[in-house]
Amino acid sequence: MTNPADVPTPPADFPDDLAALLQQLSEHDLRETIIYAQELLQANNVPTEQIEPAPGEEIVEMTEHPGYTEVVKRQPCGQDCPDCPHGPYVYHVTRERHPDGTERFHWVFIGQQVSETP
């Protein structure tokens, strides 16, 4: 990236020295860096035994995949609802390291589980 106007602004908490290094890489080396970073993320896959339901939730199924764990769960809507818990809903769960060094689960809502029966 030779033109400074073409260089995207890194995230606010991104290390300046790492941003400068990435900006100097060739396209090939950037692609290799992305592949390596994705492999590092996959290495942080969430062990299934660490995932626990929140109060009122029911975990129906957990399936480990490369880079994430698929969790199917039923959950309350937060109101006095006679139909609770609702779902089942599908989530992809990963372990995420924050800038302060702590790790937390990152839950991505995929949608309501679709029955495979006709």
mmCIF file of C-alpha atoms in Angstrom:
data_model
loop_
_atom_site.group_PDB
_atom_site.id
_atom_site.type_symbol
_atom_site.label_atom_id
_atom_site.label_comp_id
_atom_site.label_asym_id
_atom_site.label_seq_id
_atom_site.Cartn_x
_atom_site.Cartn_y
_atom_site.Cartn_z
ATOM 1 C CA MET A 1 0.000 0.000 0.000
ATOM 2 C CA THR A 2 2.002 2.886 -1.266
ATOM 3 C CA ASN A 3 -0.604 5.650 -1.042
ATOM 4 C CA PRO A 4 -1.246 6.599 2.619
ATOM 5 C CA ALA A 5 -4.821 7.589 1.694
ATOM 6 C CA ASP A 6 -5.509 3.949 0.748
ATOM 7 C CA VAL A 7 -4.455 2.567 4.140
ATOM 8 C CA PRO A 8 -7.479 1.653 6.293
ATOM 9 C CA THR A 9 -7.552 2.817 9.891
ATOM 10 C CA PRO A 10 -6.889 -0.056 12.326
ATOM 11 C CA PRO A 11 -9.239 -0.645 15.283
ATOM 12 C CA ALA A 12 -8.734 1.716 18.228
ATOM 13 C CA ASP A 13 -7.204 -0.950 20.487
ATOM 14 C CA PHE A 14 -4.985 -2.465 17.757
ATOM 15 C CA PRO A 15 -1.227 -2.246 18.552
ATOM 16 C CA ASP A 16 0.436 0.498 16.463
ATOM 17 C CA ASP A 17 3.581 -1.546 15.838
ATOM 18 C CA LEU A 18 1.549 -4.478 14.516
ATOM 19 C CA ALA A 19 -0.500 -2.191 12.242
ATOM 20 C CA ALA A 20 2.705 -0.674 10.834
ATOM 21 C CA LEU A 21 4.174 -4.134 10.228
ATOM 22 C CA LEU A 22 1.032 -5.368 8.452
ATOM 23 C CA GLN A 23 0.998 -2.283 6.220
ATOM 24 C CA GLN A 24 4.492 -3.180 4.979
ATOM 25 C CA LEU A 25 3.608 -6.766 3.992
ATOM 26 C CA SER A 26 3.097 -7.925 0.420
ATOM 27 C CA GLU A 27 -0.318 -9.185 -0.643
ATOM 28 C CA HIS A 28 0.959 -12.776 -0.417
ATOM 29 C CA ASP A 29 2.314 -12.268 3.102
ATOM 30 C CA LEU A 30 -0.942 -10.584 4.190
ATOM 31 C CA ARG A 31 -2.918 -13.606 2.962
ATOM 32 C CA GLU A 32 -0.555 -15.955 4.816
ATOM 33 C CA THR A 33 -0.979 -13.809 7.940
ATOM 34 C CA ILE A 34 -4.768 -14.090 7.661
ATOM 35 C CA ILE A 35 -4.553 -17.874 7.342
ATOM 36 C CA TYR A 36 -2.285 -18.076 10.378
ATOM 37 C CA ALA A 37 -4.556 -15.772 12.412
ATOM 38 C CA GLN A 38 -7.563 -17.942 11.535
ATOM 39 C CA GLU A 39 -5.651 -21.041 12.642
ATOM 40 C CA LEU A 40 -4.852 -19.338 15.945
ATOM 41 C CA LEU A 41 -8.550 -18.581 16.422
ATOM 42 C CA GLN A 42 -9.433 -22.204 15.691
ATOM 43 C CA ALA A 43 -6.867 -23.344 18.238
ATOM 44 C CA ASN A 44 -8.896 -21.418 20.826
ATOM 45 C CA ASN A 45 -11.955 -23.589 20.216
ATOM 46 C CA VAL A 46 -14.236 -23.757 23.228
ATOM 47 C CA PRO A 47 -14.065 -27.068 25.094
ATOM 48 C CA THR A 48 -17.634 -28.305 25.379
ATOM 49 C CA GLU A 49 -17.358 -29.070 29.091
ATOM 50 C CA GLN A 50 -16.816 -25.358 29.856
ATOM 51 C CA ILE A 51 -20.121 -24.245 28.291
ATOM 52 C CA GLU A 52 -22.912 -24.137 30.850
ATOM 53 C CA PRO A 53 -26.511 -22.961 30.586
ATOM 54 C CA ALA A 54 -27.532 -19.687 32.193
ATOM 55 C CA PRO A 55 -30.320 -19.798 34.802
ATOM 56 C CA GLY A 56 -33.539 -21.004 33.189
ATOM 57 C CA GLU A 57 -31.808 -22.248 30.034
ATOM 58 C CA GLU A 58 -31.620 -25.839 28.835
ATOM 59 C CA ILE A 59 -28.809 -26.998 26.560
ATOM 60 C CA VAL A 60 -30.306 -29.482 24.116
ATOM 61 C CA GLU A 61 -27.233 -30.351 22.062
ATOM 62 C CA MET A 62 -23.581 -29.375 21.572
ATOM 63 C CA THR A 63 -21.471 -30.208 18.526
ATOM 64 C CA GLU A 64 -17.808 -29.284 18.200
ATOM 65 C CA HIS A 65 -16.617 -27.919 14.848
ATOM 66 C CA PRO A 66 -13.215 -26.543 13.822
ATOM 67 C CA GLY A 67 -13.078 -23.066 15.354
ATOM 68 C CA TYR A 68 -16.415 -23.063 17.187
ATOM 69 C CA THR A 69 -18.914 -25.129 19.137
ATOM 70 C CA GLU A 70 -22.507 -25.267 17.935
ATOM 71 C CA VAL A 71 -24.902 -25.032 20.880
ATOM 72 C CA VAL A 72 -28.622 -25.689 20.636
ATOM 73 C CA LYS A 73 -30.542 -24.424 23.643
ATOM 74 C CA ARG A 74 -33.948 -23.436 24.951
ATOM 75 C CA GLN A 75 -34.155 -20.208 26.911
ATOM 76 C CA PRO A 76 -36.662 -18.109 28.846
ATOM 77 C CA CYS A 77 -37.917 -14.862 27.322
ATOM 78 C CA GLY A 78 -37.465 -12.939 30.572
ATOM 79 C CA GLN A 79 -41.166 -12.490 31.255
ATOM 80 C CA ASP A 80 -43.708 -14.576 33.168
ATOM 81 C CA CYS A 81 -44.464 -16.634 30.080
ATOM 82 C CA PRO A 82 -46.297 -19.971 30.294
ATOM 83 C CA ASP A 83 -44.550 -21.174 27.113
ATOM 84 C CA CYS A 84 -40.999 -20.738 28.433
ATOM 85 C CA PRO A 85 -38.443 -21.900 27.681
ATOM 86 C CA HIS A 86 -38.499 -20.956 23.978
ATOM 87 C CA GLY A 87 -36.524 -22.439 21.126
ATOM 88 C CA PRO A 88 -34.568 -24.450 20.485
ATOM 89 C CA TYR A 89 -32.146 -21.833 19.131
ATOM 90 C CA VAL A 90 -28.774 -22.429 17.497
ATOM 91 C CA TYR A 91 -25.631 -20.514 18.538
ATOM 92 C CA HIS A 92 -22.003 -20.675 17.464
ATOM 93 C CA VAL A 93 -19.755 -20.242 20.498
ATOM 94 C CA THR A 94 -16.079 -19.305 20.454
ATOM 95 C CA ARG A 95 -13.631 -18.288 23.138
ATOM 96 C CA GLU A 96 -12.510 -14.688 22.695
ATOM 97 C CA ARG A 97 -9.430 -13.087 24.226
ATOM 98 C CA HIS A 98 -9.867 -9.426 25.156
ATOM 99 C CA PRO A 99 -7.129 -6.756 25.187
ATOM 100 C CA ASP A 100 -6.899 -6.987 28.981
ATOM 101 C CA GLY A 101 -5.964 -10.682 28.638
ATOM 102 C CA THR A 102 -9.251 -12.127 29.905
ATOM 103 C CA GLU A 103 -11.106 -14.757 27.917
ATOM 104 C CA ARG A 104 -14.876 -14.926 27.550
ATOM 105 C CA PHE A 105 -17.336 -16.888 25.469
ATOM 106 C CA HIS A 106 -18.634 -15.134 22.368
ATOM 107 C CA TRP A 107 -22.133 -16.353 21.449
ATOM 108 C CA VAL A 108 -23.372 -15.730 17.894
ATOM 109 C CA PHE A 109 -27.103 -16.287 17.377
ATOM 110 C CA ILE A 110 -27.684 -18.313 14.190
ATOM 111 C CA GLY A 111 -31.451 -18.804 14.398
ATOM 112 C CA GLN A 112 -34.187 -21.148 15.463
ATOM 113 C CA GLN A 113 -33.358 -24.814 14.960
ATOM 114 C CA VAL A 114 -35.112 -26.208 11.909
ATOM 115 C CA SER A 115 -36.585 -29.677 12.219
ATOM 116 C CA GLU A 116 -35.246 -32.139 9.653
ATOM 117 C CA THR A 117 -38.426 -34.233 9.656
ATOM 118 C CA PRO A 118 -40.798 -33.742 6.672
#
